[in-house]
């Protein structure tokens, strides 16, 4: 049974050594691995606690419902 968990034990030892010898690289990888998990897990949790998404931003400028007058007085002729 001990040989079944041997690869995990050696991986754990390797990670411990890397955390001690190269902490910046190790913790950068840890934070990078947590990012996608949070991107998938956080939105359902937010909705569960009552967060309502804001309405989408308008992508265009509304035009008025009237006839458009030609511009005069700016030397357009």
Tab-separated table of N, CA and C in Angstrom:
chain	number	residue	atom	x	y	z
A	1	UNK	N	0.823	-1.193	0.000
A	1	UNK	CA	0.000	0.000	0.000
A	1	UNK	C	0.872	1.264	0.000
A	2	UNK	N	2.038	1.176	0.628
A	2	UNK	CA	2.923	2.342	0.690
A	2	UNK	C	3.443	2.716	-0.688
A	3	UNK	N	3.617	1.722	-1.550
A	3	UNK	CA	4.112	2.028	-2.894
A	3	UNK	C	3.061	2.747	-3.729
A	4	UNK	N	1.803	2.648	-3.309
A	4	UNK	CA	0.725	3.332	-4.032
A	4	UNK	C	0.822	4.849	-3.845
A	5	UNK	N	1.218	5.281	-2.651
A	5	UNK	CA	1.284	6.714	-2.346
A	5	UNK	C	2.687	7.293	-2.505
A	6	UNK	N	3.629	6.515	-2.943
A	6	UNK	CA	5.005	6.974	-3.089
A	6	UNK	C	5.159	8.148	-4.054
A	7	UNK	N	4.493	8.140	-5.236
A	7	UNK	CA	4.659	9.307	-6.125
A	7	UNK	C	4.147	10.605	-5.507
A	8	UNK	N	3.060	10.510	-4.727
A	8	UNK	CA	2.527	11.717	-4.098
A	8	UNK	C	3.445	12.221	-2.997
A	9	UNK	N	4.095	11.302	-2.287
A	9	UNK	CA	5.008	11.679	-1.228
A	9	UNK	C	6.219	12.396	-1.814
A	10	UNK	N	6.741	11.869	-2.921
A	10	UNK	CA	7.907	12.517	-3.526
A	10	UNK	C	7.526	13.859	-4.146
A	11	UNK	N	6.327	13.975	-4.684
A	11	UNK	CA	5.870	15.266	-5.219
A	11	UNK	C	5.733	16.288	-4.111
A	12	UNK	N	5.191	15.861	-2.980
A	12	UNK	CA	5.048	16.765	-1.839
A	12	UNK	C	6.414	17.242	-1.347
A	13	UNK	N	7.369	16.361	-1.291
A	13	UNK	CA	8.724	16.750	-0.868
A	13	UNK	C	9.351	17.725	-1.857
A	14	UNK	N	9.119	17.474	-3.145
A	14	UNK	CA	9.652	18.385	-4.170
A	14	UNK	C	9.038	19.778	-4.012
A	15	UNK	N	7.736	19.832	-3.786
A	15	UNK	CA	7.076	21.129	-3.620
A	15	UNK	C	7.559	21.837	-2.361
A	16	UNK	N	7.785	21.098	-1.294
A	16	UNK	CA	8.335	21.701	-0.083
A	16	UNK	C	9.715	22.303	-0.349
A	17	UNK	N	10.549	21.562	-1.059
A	17	UNK	CA	11.890	22.062	-1.354
A	17	UNK	C	11.832	23.303	-2.233
A	18	UNK	N	10.971	23.287	-3.234
A	18	UNK	CA	10.848	24.449	-4.118
A	18	UNK	C	10.309	25.661	-3.354
A	19	UNK	N	9.370	25.444	-2.445
A	19	UNK	CA	8.845	26.559	-1.651
A	19	UNK	C	9.931	27.160	-0.767
A	20	UNK	N	10.875	26.353	-0.345
A	20	UNK	CA	11.956	26.851	0.493
A	20	UNK	C	13.066	27.502	-0.328
A	21	UNK	N	13.420	26.898	-1.460
A	21	UNK	CA	14.553	27.390	-2.242
A	21	UNK	C	14.168	28.480	-3.241
A	22	UNK	N	12.993	28.375	-3.849
A	22	UNK	CA	12.531	29.361	-4.847
A	22	UNK	C	11.109	29.810	-4.507
A	23	UNK	N	10.925	30.561	-3.430
A	23	UNK	CA	9.556	30.897	-3.017
A	23	UNK	C	8.800	31.768	-4.027
A	24	UNK	N	9.498	32.647	-4.718
A	24	UNK	CA	8.808	33.522	-5.665
A	24	UNK	C	8.210	32.707	-6.809
A	25	UNK	N	8.979	31.807	-7.359
A	25	UNK	CA	8.484	30.986	-8.460
A	25	UNK	C	7.381	30.053	-7.969
A	26	UNK	N	7.581	29.446	-6.803
A	26	UNK	CA	6.599	28.506	-6.269
A	26	UNK	C	5.256	29.188	-6.032
A	27	UNK	N	5.251	30.313	-5.324
A	27	UNK	CA	3.988	30.975	-5.018
A	27	UNK	C	3.371	31.638	-6.246
A	28	UNK	N	4.166	32.010	-7.204
A	28	UNK	CA	3.610	32.506	-8.466
A	28	UNK	C	2.837	31.395	-9.175
A	29	UNK	N	3.378	30.202	-9.160
A	29	UNK	CA	2.668	29.067	-9.765
A	29	UNK	C	1.406	28.725	-8.984
A	30	UNK	N	1.468	28.823	-7.672
A	30	UNK	CA	0.282	28.548	-6.850
A	30	UNK	C	-0.825	29.544	-7.159
A	31	UNK	N	-0.493	30.820	-7.199
A	31	UNK	CA	-1.495	31.854	-7.504
A	31	UNK	C	-2.016	31.682	-8.922
A	32	UNK	N	-1.142	31.340	-9.863
A	32	UNK	CA	-1.574	31.108	-11.232
A	32	UNK	C	-2.502	29.911	-11.357
A	33	UNK	N	-2.314	28.895	-10.533
A	33	UNK	CA	-3.194	27.727	-10.576
A	33	UNK	C	-4.533	28.013	-9.913
A	34	UNK	N	-4.567	28.906	-8.944
A	34	UNK	CA	-5.813	29.233	-8.255
A	34	UNK	C	-6.703	30.132	-9.124
A	35	UNK	N	-6.132	30.925	-10.023
A	35	UNK	CA	-6.894	31.872	-10.835
A	35	UNK	C	-8.026	31.254	-11.627
A	36	UNK	N	-7.797	30.225	-12.448
A	36	UNK	CA	-8.910	29.629	-13.196
A	36	UNK	C	-9.979	29.004	-12.306
A	37	UNK	N	-9.563	28.465	-11.165
A	37	UNK	CA	-10.541	27.888	-10.238
A	37	UNK	C	-11.460	28.983	-9.706
A	38	UNK	N	-10.890	30.127	-9.361
A	38	UNK	CA	-11.697	31.233	-8.874
A	38	UNK	C	-12.602	31.805	-9.971
A	39	UNK	N	-12.117	31.841	-11.204
A	39	UNK	CA	-12.928	32.367	-12.307
A	39	UNK	C	-14.182	31.521	-12.526
A	40	UNK	N	-14.088	30.235	-12.242
A	40	UNK	CA	-15.251	29.346	-12.403
A	40	UNK	C	-16.094	29.316	-11.134
A	41	UNK	N	-15.484	29.419	-9.976
A	41	UNK	CA	-16.198	29.231	-8.726
A	41	UNK	C	-16.824	30.463	-8.113
A	42	UNK	N	-16.282	31.639	-8.366
A	42	UNK	CA	-16.760	32.845	-7.689
A	42	UNK	C	-18.129	33.330	-8.191
A	43	UNK	N	-18.441	33.370	-9.496
A	43	UNK	CA	-19.748	33.893	-9.907
A	43	UNK	C	-20.953	33.167	-9.311
A	44	UNK	N	-20.987	31.829	-9.219
A	44	UNK	CA	-22.135	31.207	-8.558
A	44	UNK	C	-22.244	31.585	-7.076
A	45	UNK	N	-21.108	31.752	-6.411
A	45	UNK	CA	-21.137	32.135	-4.999
A	45	UNK	C	-21.689	33.547	-4.850
A	46	UNK	N	-21.295	34.443	-5.749
A	46	UNK	CA	-21.800	35.821	-5.702
A	46	UNK	C	-23.312	35.855	-5.916
A	47	UNK	N	-23.803	35.077	-6.895
A	47	UNK	CA	-25.249	35.025	-7.126
A	47	UNK	C	-25.978	34.444	-5.918
A	48	UNK	N	-25.369	33.474	-5.255
A	48	UNK	CA	-25.985	32.866	-4.080
A	48	UNK	C	-26.179	33.890	-2.966
A	49	UNK	N	-25.255	34.821	-2.838
A	49	UNK	CA	-25.337	35.834	-1.793
A	49	UNK	C	-26.093	37.090	-2.236
A	50	UNK	N	-26.745	37.057	-3.400
A	50	UNK	CA	-27.632	38.143	-3.796
A	50	UNK	C	-27.063	39.179	-4.731
A	51	UNK	N	-25.914	38.951	-5.313
A	51	UNK	CA	-25.348	39.928	-6.245
A	51	UNK	C	-26.159	39.921	-7.535
A	52	UNK	N	-26.580	41.103	-7.967
A	52	UNK	CA	-27.320	41.240	-9.215
A	52	UNK	C	-26.401	41.930	-10.219
A	53	UNK	N	-26.233	41.320	-11.382
A	53	UNK	CA	-25.357	41.907	-12.382
A	53	UNK	C	-25.967	43.198	-12.921
A	54	UNK	N	-25.151	44.226	-13.153
A	54	UNK	CA	-25.680	45.490	-13.665
A	54	UNK	C	-26.138	45.331	-15.112
A	55	UNK	N	-27.036	46.216	-15.559
A	55	UNK	CA	-27.463	46.134	-16.963
A	55	UNK	C	-26.286	46.419	-17.887
A	56	UNK	N	-26.310	45.874	-19.103
A	56	UNK	CA	-25.186	46.101	-20.016
A	56	UNK	C	-25.072	47.578	-20.410
A	57	UNK	N	-23.859	48.007	-20.655
A	57	UNK	CA	-23.630	49.382	-21.075
A	57	UNK	C	-24.139	49.594	-22.491
A	58	UNK	N	-24.672	50.780	-22.790
A	58	UNK	CA	-25.116	51.037	-24.161
A	58	UNK	C	-23.914	51.090	-25.102
A	59	UNK	N	-24.101	50.558	-26.297
A	59	UNK	CA	-22.998	50.539	-27.265
A	59	UNK	C	-23.155	51.595	-28.348
A	60	UNK	N	-24.250	52.323	-28.356
A	60	UNK	CA	-24.451	53.353	-29.365
A	60	UNK	C	-25.102	54.582	-28.767
A	61	UNK	N	-25.127	55.640	-29.520
A	61	UNK	CA	-25.752	56.873	-29.079
A	61	UNK	C	-27.166	56.918	-29.638
A	62	UNK	N	-28.195	57.133	-28.803
A	62	UNK	CA	-29.569	57.148	-29.332
A	62	UNK	C	-29.822	58.382	-30.199
A	63	UNK	N	-30.404	58.168	-31.360
A	63	UNK	CA	-30.746	59.278	-32.248
A	63	UNK	C	-32.135	59.794	-31.914
A	64	UNK	N	-32.351	61.110	-32.000
A	64	UNK	CA	-33.669	61.663	-31.679
A	64	UNK	C	-34.701	61.293	-32.760
A	65	UNK	N	-35.982	61.227	-32.350
A	65	UNK	CA	-37.078	60.913	-33.276
A	65	UNK	C	-37.622	62.206	-33.891
A	66	UNK	N	-36.877	62.838	-34.744
A	66	UNK	CA	-37.302	64.054	-35.452
A	66	UNK	C	-36.469	64.176	-36.717
A	67	UNK	N	-36.912	65.047	-37.556
A	67	UNK	CA	-36.170	65.264	-38.802
A	67	UNK	C	-34.854	65.971	-38.484
A	68	UNK	N	-33.836	65.590	-39.201
A	68	UNK	CA	-32.533	66.195	-38.972
A	68	UNK	C	-32.395	67.447	-39.836
A	69	UNK	N	-31.986	68.537	-39.200
A	69	UNK	CA	-31.812	69.798	-39.914
A	69	UNK	C	-30.388	69.898	-40.414
A	70	UNK	N	-30.199	70.422	-41.622
A	70	UNK	CA	-28.825	70.606	-42.099
A	70	UNK	C	-28.104	71.688	-41.264
A	71	UNK	N	-26.843	71.534	-41.108
A	71	UNK	CA	-26.039	72.472	-40.340
A	71	UNK	C	-25.815	73.731	-41.176
A	72	UNK	N	-25.985	74.895	-40.565
A	72	UNK	CA	-25.799	76.179	-41.274
A	72	UNK	C	-24.922	77.078	-40.421
A	73	UNK	N	-24.180	77.930	-41.101
A	73	UNK	CA	-23.400	78.934	-40.411
A	73	UNK	C	-21.978	78.523	-40.098
A	74	UNK	N	-21.530	77.411	-40.587
A	74	UNK	CA	-20.162	76.990	-40.313
A	74	UNK	C	-19.336	76.877	-41.597
A	75	UNK	N	-19.664	77.657	-42.578
A	75	UNK	CA	-18.982	77.667	-43.874
A	75	UNK	C	-18.992	76.291	-44.529
A	76	UNK	N	-20.160	75.628	-44.508
A	76	UNK	CA	-20.285	74.299	-45.123
A	76	UNK	C	-20.620	74.363	-46.601
A	77	UNK	N	-21.016	75.547	-47.132
A	77	UNK	CA	-21.400	75.625	-48.535
A	77	UNK	C	-20.222	75.573	-49.451
